[in-house]
Tab-separated table of C-alpha atoms in Angstrom:
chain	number	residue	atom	x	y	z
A	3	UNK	CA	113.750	86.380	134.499
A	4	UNK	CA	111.942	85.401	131.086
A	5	UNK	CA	112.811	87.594	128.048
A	6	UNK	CA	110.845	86.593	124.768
A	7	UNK	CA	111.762	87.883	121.932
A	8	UNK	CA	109.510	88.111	118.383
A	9	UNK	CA	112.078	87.563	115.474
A	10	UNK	CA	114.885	86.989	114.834
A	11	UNK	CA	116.138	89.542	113.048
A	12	UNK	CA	119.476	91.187	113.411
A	13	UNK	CA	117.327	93.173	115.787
A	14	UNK	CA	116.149	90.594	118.017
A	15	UNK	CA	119.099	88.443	117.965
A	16	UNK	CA	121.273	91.678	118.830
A	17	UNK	CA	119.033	92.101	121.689
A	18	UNK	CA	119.144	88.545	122.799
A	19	UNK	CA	122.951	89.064	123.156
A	20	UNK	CA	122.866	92.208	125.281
A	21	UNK	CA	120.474	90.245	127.968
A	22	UNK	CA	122.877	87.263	128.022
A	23	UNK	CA	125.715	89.403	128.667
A	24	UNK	CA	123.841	91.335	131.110
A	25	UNK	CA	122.144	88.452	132.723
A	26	UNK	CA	123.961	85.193	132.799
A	27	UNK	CA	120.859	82.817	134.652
A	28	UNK	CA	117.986	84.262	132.433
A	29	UNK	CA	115.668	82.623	130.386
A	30	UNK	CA	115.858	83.930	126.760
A	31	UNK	CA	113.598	82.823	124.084
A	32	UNK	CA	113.309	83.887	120.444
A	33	UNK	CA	109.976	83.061	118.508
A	34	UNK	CA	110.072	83.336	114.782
A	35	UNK	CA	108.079	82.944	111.755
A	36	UNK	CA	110.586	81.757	109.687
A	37	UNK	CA	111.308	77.887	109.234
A	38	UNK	CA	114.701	78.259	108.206
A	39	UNK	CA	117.789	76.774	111.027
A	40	UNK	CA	120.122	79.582	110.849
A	41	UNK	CA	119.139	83.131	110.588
A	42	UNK	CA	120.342	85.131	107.581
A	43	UNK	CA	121.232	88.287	106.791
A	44	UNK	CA	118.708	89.868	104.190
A	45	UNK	CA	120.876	92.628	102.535
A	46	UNK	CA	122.638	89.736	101.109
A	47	UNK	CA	119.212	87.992	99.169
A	48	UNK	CA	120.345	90.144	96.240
A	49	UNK	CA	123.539	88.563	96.044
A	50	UNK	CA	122.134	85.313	96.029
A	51	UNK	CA	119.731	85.634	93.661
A	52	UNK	CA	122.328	86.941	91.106
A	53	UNK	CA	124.343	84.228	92.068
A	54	UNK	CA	127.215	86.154	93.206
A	55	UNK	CA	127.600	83.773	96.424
A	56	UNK	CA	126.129	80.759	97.533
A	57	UNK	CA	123.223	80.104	99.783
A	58	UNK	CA	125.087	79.048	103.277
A	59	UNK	CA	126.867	82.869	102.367
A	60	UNK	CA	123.386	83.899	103.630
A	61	UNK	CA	124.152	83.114	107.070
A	62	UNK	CA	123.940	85.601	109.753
A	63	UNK	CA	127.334	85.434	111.757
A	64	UNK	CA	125.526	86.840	115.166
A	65	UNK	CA	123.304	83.573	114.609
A	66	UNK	CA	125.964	81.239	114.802
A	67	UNK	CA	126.667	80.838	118.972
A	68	UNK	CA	122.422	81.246	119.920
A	69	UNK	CA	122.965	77.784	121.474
A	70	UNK	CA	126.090	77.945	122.802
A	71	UNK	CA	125.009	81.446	124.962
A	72	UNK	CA	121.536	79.646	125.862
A	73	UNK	CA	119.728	81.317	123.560
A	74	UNK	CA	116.489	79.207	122.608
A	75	UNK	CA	115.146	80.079	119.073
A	76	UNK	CA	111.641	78.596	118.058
A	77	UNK	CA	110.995	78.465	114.640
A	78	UNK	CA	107.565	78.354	113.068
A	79	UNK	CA	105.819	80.473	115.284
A	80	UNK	CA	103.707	83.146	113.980
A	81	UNK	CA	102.373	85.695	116.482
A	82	UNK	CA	98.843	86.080	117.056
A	83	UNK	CA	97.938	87.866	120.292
A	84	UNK	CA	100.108	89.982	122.729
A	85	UNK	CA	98.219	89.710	125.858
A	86	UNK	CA	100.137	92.754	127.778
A	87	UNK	CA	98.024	91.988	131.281
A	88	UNK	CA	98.897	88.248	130.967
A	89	UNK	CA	102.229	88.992	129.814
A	90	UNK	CA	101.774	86.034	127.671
A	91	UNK	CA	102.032	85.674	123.338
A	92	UNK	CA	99.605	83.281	121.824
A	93	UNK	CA	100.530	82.044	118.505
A	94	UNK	CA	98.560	80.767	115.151
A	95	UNK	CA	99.625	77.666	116.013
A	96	UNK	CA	98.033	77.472	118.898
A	97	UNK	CA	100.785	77.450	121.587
A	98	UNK	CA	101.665	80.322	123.781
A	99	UNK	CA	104.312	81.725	125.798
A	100	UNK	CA	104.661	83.922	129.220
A	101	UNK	CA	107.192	86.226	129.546
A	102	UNK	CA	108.499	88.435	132.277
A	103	UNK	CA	109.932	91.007	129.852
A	104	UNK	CA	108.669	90.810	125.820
A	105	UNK	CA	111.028	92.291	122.697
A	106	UNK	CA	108.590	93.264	119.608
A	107	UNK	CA	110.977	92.796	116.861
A	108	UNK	CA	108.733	91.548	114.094
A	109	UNK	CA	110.301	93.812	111.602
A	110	UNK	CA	108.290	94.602	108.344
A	111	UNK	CA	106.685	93.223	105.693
A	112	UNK	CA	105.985	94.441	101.742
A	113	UNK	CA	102.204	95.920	101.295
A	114	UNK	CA	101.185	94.923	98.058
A	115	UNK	CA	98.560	97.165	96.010
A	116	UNK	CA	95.590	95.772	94.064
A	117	UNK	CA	96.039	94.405	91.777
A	118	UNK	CA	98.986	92.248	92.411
A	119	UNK	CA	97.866	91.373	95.834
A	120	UNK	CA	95.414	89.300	93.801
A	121	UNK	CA	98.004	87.132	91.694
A	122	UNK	CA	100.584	84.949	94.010
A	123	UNK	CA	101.235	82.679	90.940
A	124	UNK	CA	102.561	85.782	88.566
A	125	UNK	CA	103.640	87.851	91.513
A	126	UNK	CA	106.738	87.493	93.849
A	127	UNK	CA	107.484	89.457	96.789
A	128	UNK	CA	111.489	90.702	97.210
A	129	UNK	CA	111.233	90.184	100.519
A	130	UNK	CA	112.677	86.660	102.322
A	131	UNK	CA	114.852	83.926	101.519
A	132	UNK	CA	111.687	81.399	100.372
A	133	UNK	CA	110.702	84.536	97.534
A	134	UNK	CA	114.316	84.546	96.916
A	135	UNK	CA	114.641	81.015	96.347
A	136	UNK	CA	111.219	81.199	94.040
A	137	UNK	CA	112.814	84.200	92.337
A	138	UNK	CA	116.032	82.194	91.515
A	139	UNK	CA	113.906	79.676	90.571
A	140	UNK	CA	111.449	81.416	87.873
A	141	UNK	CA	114.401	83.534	87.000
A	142	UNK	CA	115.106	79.686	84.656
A	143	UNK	CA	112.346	81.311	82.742
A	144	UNK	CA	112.823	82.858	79.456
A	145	UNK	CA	111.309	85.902	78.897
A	146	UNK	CA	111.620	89.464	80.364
A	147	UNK	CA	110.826	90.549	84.289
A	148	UNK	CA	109.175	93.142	85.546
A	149	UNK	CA	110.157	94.464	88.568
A	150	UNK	CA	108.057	96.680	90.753
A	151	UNK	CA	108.189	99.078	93.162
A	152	UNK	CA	110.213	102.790	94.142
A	153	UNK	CA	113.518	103.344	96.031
A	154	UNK	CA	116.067	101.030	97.092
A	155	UNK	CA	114.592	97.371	97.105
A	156	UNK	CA	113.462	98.350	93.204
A	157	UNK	CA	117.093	99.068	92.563
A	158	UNK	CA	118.373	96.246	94.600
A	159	UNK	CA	115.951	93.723	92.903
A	160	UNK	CA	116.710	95.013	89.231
A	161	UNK	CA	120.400	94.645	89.517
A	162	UNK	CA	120.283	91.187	90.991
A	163	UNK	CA	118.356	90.187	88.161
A	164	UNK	CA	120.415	92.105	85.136
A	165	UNK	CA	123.392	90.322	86.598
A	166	UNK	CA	121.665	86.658	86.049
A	167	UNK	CA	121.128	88.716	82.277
A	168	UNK	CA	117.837	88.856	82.357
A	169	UNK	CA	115.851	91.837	80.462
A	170	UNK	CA	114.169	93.713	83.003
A	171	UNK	CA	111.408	96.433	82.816
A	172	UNK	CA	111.425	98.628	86.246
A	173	UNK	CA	107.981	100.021	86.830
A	174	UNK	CA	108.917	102.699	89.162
A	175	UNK	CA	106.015	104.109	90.567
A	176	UNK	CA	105.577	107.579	92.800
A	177	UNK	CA	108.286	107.950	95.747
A	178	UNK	CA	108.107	105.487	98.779
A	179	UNK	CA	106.029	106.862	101.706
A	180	UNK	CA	107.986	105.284	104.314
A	181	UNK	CA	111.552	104.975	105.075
A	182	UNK	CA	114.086	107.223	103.250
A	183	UNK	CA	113.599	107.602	99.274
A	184	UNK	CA	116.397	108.483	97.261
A	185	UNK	CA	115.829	111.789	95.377
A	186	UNK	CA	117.668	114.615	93.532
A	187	UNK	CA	121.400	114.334	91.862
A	188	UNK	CA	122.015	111.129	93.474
A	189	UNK	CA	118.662	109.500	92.311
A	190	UNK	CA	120.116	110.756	88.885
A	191	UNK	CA	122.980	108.705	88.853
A	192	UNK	CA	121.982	105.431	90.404
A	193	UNK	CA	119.093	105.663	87.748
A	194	UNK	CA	121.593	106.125	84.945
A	195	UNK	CA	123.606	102.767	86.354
A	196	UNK	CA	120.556	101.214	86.645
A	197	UNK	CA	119.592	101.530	82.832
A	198	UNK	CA	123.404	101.054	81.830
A	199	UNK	CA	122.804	97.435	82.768
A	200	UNK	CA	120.004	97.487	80.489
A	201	UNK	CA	117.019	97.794	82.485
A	202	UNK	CA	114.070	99.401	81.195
A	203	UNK	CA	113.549	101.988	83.612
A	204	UNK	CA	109.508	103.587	83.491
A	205	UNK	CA	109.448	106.089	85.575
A	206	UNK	CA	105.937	107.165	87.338
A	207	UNK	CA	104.305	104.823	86.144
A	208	UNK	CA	102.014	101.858	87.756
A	209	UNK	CA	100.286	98.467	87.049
A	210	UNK	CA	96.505	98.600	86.568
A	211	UNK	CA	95.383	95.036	84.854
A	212	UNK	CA	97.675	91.365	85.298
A	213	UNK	CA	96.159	88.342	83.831
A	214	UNK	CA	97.623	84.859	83.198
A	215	UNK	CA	98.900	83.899	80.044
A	216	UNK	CA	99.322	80.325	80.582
A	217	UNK	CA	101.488	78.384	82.904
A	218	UNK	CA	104.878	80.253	82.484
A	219	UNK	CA	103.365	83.926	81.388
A	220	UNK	CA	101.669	86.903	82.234
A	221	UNK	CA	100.712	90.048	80.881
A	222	UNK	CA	100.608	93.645	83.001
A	223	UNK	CA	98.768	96.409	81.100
A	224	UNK	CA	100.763	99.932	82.624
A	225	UNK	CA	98.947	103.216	83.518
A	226	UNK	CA	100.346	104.684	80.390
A	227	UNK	CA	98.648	101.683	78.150
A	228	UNK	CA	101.335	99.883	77.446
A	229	UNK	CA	101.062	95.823	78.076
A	230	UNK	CA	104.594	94.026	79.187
A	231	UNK	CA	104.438	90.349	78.646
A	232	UNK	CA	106.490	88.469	81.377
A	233	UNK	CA	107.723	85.554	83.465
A	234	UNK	CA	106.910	86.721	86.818
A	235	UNK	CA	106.415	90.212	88.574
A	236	UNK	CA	109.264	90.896	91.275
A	237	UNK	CA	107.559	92.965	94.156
A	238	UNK	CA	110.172	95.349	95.423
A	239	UNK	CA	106.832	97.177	96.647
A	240	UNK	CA	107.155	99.658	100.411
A	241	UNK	CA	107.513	97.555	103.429
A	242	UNK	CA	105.051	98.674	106.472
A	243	UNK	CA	106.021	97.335	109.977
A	244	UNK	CA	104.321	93.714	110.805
A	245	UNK	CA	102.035	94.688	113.687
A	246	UNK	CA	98.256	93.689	112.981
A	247	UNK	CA	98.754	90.858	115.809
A	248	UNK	CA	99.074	93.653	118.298
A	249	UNK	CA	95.258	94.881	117.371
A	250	UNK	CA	93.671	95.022	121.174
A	251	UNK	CA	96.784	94.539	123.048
A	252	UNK	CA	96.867	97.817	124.586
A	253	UNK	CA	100.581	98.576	123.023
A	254	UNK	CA	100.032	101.775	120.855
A	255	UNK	CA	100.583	101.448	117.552
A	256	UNK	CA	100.790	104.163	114.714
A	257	UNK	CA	102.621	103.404	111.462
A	258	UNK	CA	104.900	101.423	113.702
A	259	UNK	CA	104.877	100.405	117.344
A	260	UNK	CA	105.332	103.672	119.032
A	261	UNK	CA	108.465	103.788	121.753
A	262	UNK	CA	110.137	106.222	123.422
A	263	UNK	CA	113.687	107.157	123.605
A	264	UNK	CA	114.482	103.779	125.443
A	265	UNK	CA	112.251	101.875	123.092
A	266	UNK	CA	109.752	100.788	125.494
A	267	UNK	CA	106.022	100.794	124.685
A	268	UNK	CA	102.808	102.282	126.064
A	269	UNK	CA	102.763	98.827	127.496
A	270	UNK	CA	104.578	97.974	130.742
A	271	UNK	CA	107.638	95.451	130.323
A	272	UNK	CA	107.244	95.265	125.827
A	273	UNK	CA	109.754	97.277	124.074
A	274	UNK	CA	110.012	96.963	120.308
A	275	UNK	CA	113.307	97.271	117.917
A	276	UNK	CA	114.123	97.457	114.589
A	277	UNK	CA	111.468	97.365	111.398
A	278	UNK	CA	108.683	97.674	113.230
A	279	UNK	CA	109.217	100.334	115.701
A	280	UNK	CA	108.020	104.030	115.645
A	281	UNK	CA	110.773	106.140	116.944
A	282	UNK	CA	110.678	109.787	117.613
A	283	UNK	CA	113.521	111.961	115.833
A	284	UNK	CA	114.120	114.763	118.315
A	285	UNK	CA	116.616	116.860	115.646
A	286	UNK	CA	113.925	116.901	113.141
A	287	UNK	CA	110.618	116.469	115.070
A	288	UNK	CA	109.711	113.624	112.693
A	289	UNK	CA	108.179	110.519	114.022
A	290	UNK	CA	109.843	107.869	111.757
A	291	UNK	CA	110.012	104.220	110.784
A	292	UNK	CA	113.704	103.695	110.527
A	293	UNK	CA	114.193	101.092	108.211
A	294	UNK	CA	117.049	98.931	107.892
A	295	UNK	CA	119.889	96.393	108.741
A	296	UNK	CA	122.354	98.143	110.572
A	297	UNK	CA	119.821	100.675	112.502
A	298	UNK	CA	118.104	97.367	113.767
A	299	UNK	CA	121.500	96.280	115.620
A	300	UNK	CA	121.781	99.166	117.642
A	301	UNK	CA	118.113	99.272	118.114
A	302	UNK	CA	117.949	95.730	119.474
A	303	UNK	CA	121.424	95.881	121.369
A	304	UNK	CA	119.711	99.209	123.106
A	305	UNK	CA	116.258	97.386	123.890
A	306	UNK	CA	118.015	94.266	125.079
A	307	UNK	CA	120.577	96.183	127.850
A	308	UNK	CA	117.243	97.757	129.006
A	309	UNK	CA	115.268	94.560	129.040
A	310	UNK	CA	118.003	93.467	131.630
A	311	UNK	CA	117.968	96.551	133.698
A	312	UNK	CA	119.557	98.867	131.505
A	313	UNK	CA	118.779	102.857	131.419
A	314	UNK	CA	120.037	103.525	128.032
A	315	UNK	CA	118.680	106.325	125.704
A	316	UNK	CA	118.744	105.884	121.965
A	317	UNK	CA	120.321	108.884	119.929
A	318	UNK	CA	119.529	108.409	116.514
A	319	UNK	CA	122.303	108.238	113.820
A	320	UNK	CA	120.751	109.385	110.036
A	321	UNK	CA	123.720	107.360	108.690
A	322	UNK	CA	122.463	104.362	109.424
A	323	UNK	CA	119.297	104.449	107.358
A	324	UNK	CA	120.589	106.473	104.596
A	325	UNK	CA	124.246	106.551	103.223
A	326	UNK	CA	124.827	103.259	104.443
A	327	UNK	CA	122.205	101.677	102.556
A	328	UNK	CA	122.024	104.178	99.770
A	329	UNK	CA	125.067	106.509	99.236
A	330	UNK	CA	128.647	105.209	97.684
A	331	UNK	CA	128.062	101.669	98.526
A	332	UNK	CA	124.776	101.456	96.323
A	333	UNK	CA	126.566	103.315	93.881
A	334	UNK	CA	129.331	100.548	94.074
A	335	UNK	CA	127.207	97.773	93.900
A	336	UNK	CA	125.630	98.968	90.684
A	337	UNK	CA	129.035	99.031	88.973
């Protein structure tokens, strides 16, 4: 058997795990984007760019023995076309691979609104480790930062920055669409530790105009007419599931990739985990994008023991998207 995986994620490295220990003789490849060596864990980018730990810190422990369990991971490769007949990926760089049984674990990436989709000098997405490195980078810059962007990543991105002691204006714009936001009494007081570390916290409002300064500065003019003159805009902005290289595949895709309860697609032998699948909540009724770190382990352990034969059903735990991303450990992280 050939299992190719797309990412490598904790999602699709999880999975890669649960086929090797399932199937000692397979074939198990992971194709990723990202031209890094050694996977990392992105909770921890953060961290890093408050320089509260080093860079190799970054590295994601269930990365470390891919070679020694057989595990081949490509870097580089950018999907282009999921050929579900064919059972074969083609990529942008113009190589492809067949497969016997395919892992969609892609995960997501930030949608930027107009106009900051229009300005990749001023604007940085808080997303991977190259825009943490650039962040860390034009973070050297005097000058305040304006950070972008509702729920968790906007809170995770101005506290990484207040700790470098940087002054930091949060333009905190309506509640996220996808994923869970973070609302009510709790919303209260992770606001109020947000501005005790002296971030400028506007609530509800957006940008409308950014323009170059000149090399090191921009301006943003904000919905309520105020203009913020910066060194860079930090995109903490929603994060939609990376699937537009599925377009004519014939694997249904919504918000997400759509899966059932053993995360298998509309398409025969592709299942998807993590970020970028669409999973149906059976408590609630809700068809949800379940965003985040630890939910994307159990999703890609569960894809990968069915990608080698397994029958397991995935039970969805709320915990795992919500309290442990945003309950007393966010709170504890603020202080």
């Amino acid at each position: 058997m050939r299992h190719l995986i797309l990412g490598c994620g904790p999602a699709g490295i999880a999975a890669a795990k649960a086929i090797r220990a399932a199937e000692k003789d397979a074939e198990i490849v992971i194709a990723t984007e990202e031209a890094f060596a050694r996977p990392y864990i992105r909770p921890l980018l953060p961290d890093y760019i408050a320089g509260d730990i080093p860079l190799d810190a970054l590295a994601d422990p269930q990365g470390v023995d891919l070679a020694m369990n057989r595990i081949e991971v490509r870097q580089g490769k950018r999907a282009r076309k999921v050929d579900a007949e064919g059972r074969r990926v083609s990529f942008e760089d113009g190589t492809a691979e067949g497969y016997d049984s395919l892992l969609l674990a892609t995960g997501g990436k930030p949608l930027l609104p107009s106009p900051l989709d229009r300005h990749p000098k001023a604007v940085v997405p808080f997303d991977s480790l190259s825009d943490a490195k650039r962040i860390r980078e034009r973070a050297a810059v005097p000058g305040p930062i304006v950070v972008y962007g509702p729920g968790y990543l906007g809170i995770e991105a101005c506290r990484s920055l207040a700790r470098r002691g940087r002054m930091v204006v949060w333009i905190k714009p309506v509640p996220s669409r996808f994923g869970y936001s973070i609302s009510g009494e709790f919303e209260a007081r992770v606001l109020d530790e947000v501005s005790r570390r002296g971030v400028r916290i506007q609530e509800g409002d957006d940008i409308i105009f950014l323009r170059e300064l000149d090399e090191s500065f921009f301006e943003v003019r904000c919905l309520d007419g105020r203009d913020i003159r910066c060194s860079m805009i930090v995109a903490a902005a929603e994060r939609l599931p990376a699937v537009a290289f599925l377009k004519g595949s014939g694997v249904k895709v919504g918000t997400g990739i759509v899966v059932d309860d053993g995360l298998r697609t509309s398409a025969p032998h592709v299942y998807a985990a993590g970020d970028c699948a669409e999973l149906y909540d059976g408590k609630t009724g809700e068809v949800r994008i379940n965003f985040g770190w630890r939910s994307a382990v159990k999703l890609g352990k569960l894809a990968g023991e069915n990608m080698a034969g397994g029958g397991k059903v995935y039970i969805r735990n709320r915990e795992d998207y919500t309290w442990l991303l945003t309950g007393a450990s966010l709170l504890d992280r603020l202080k």
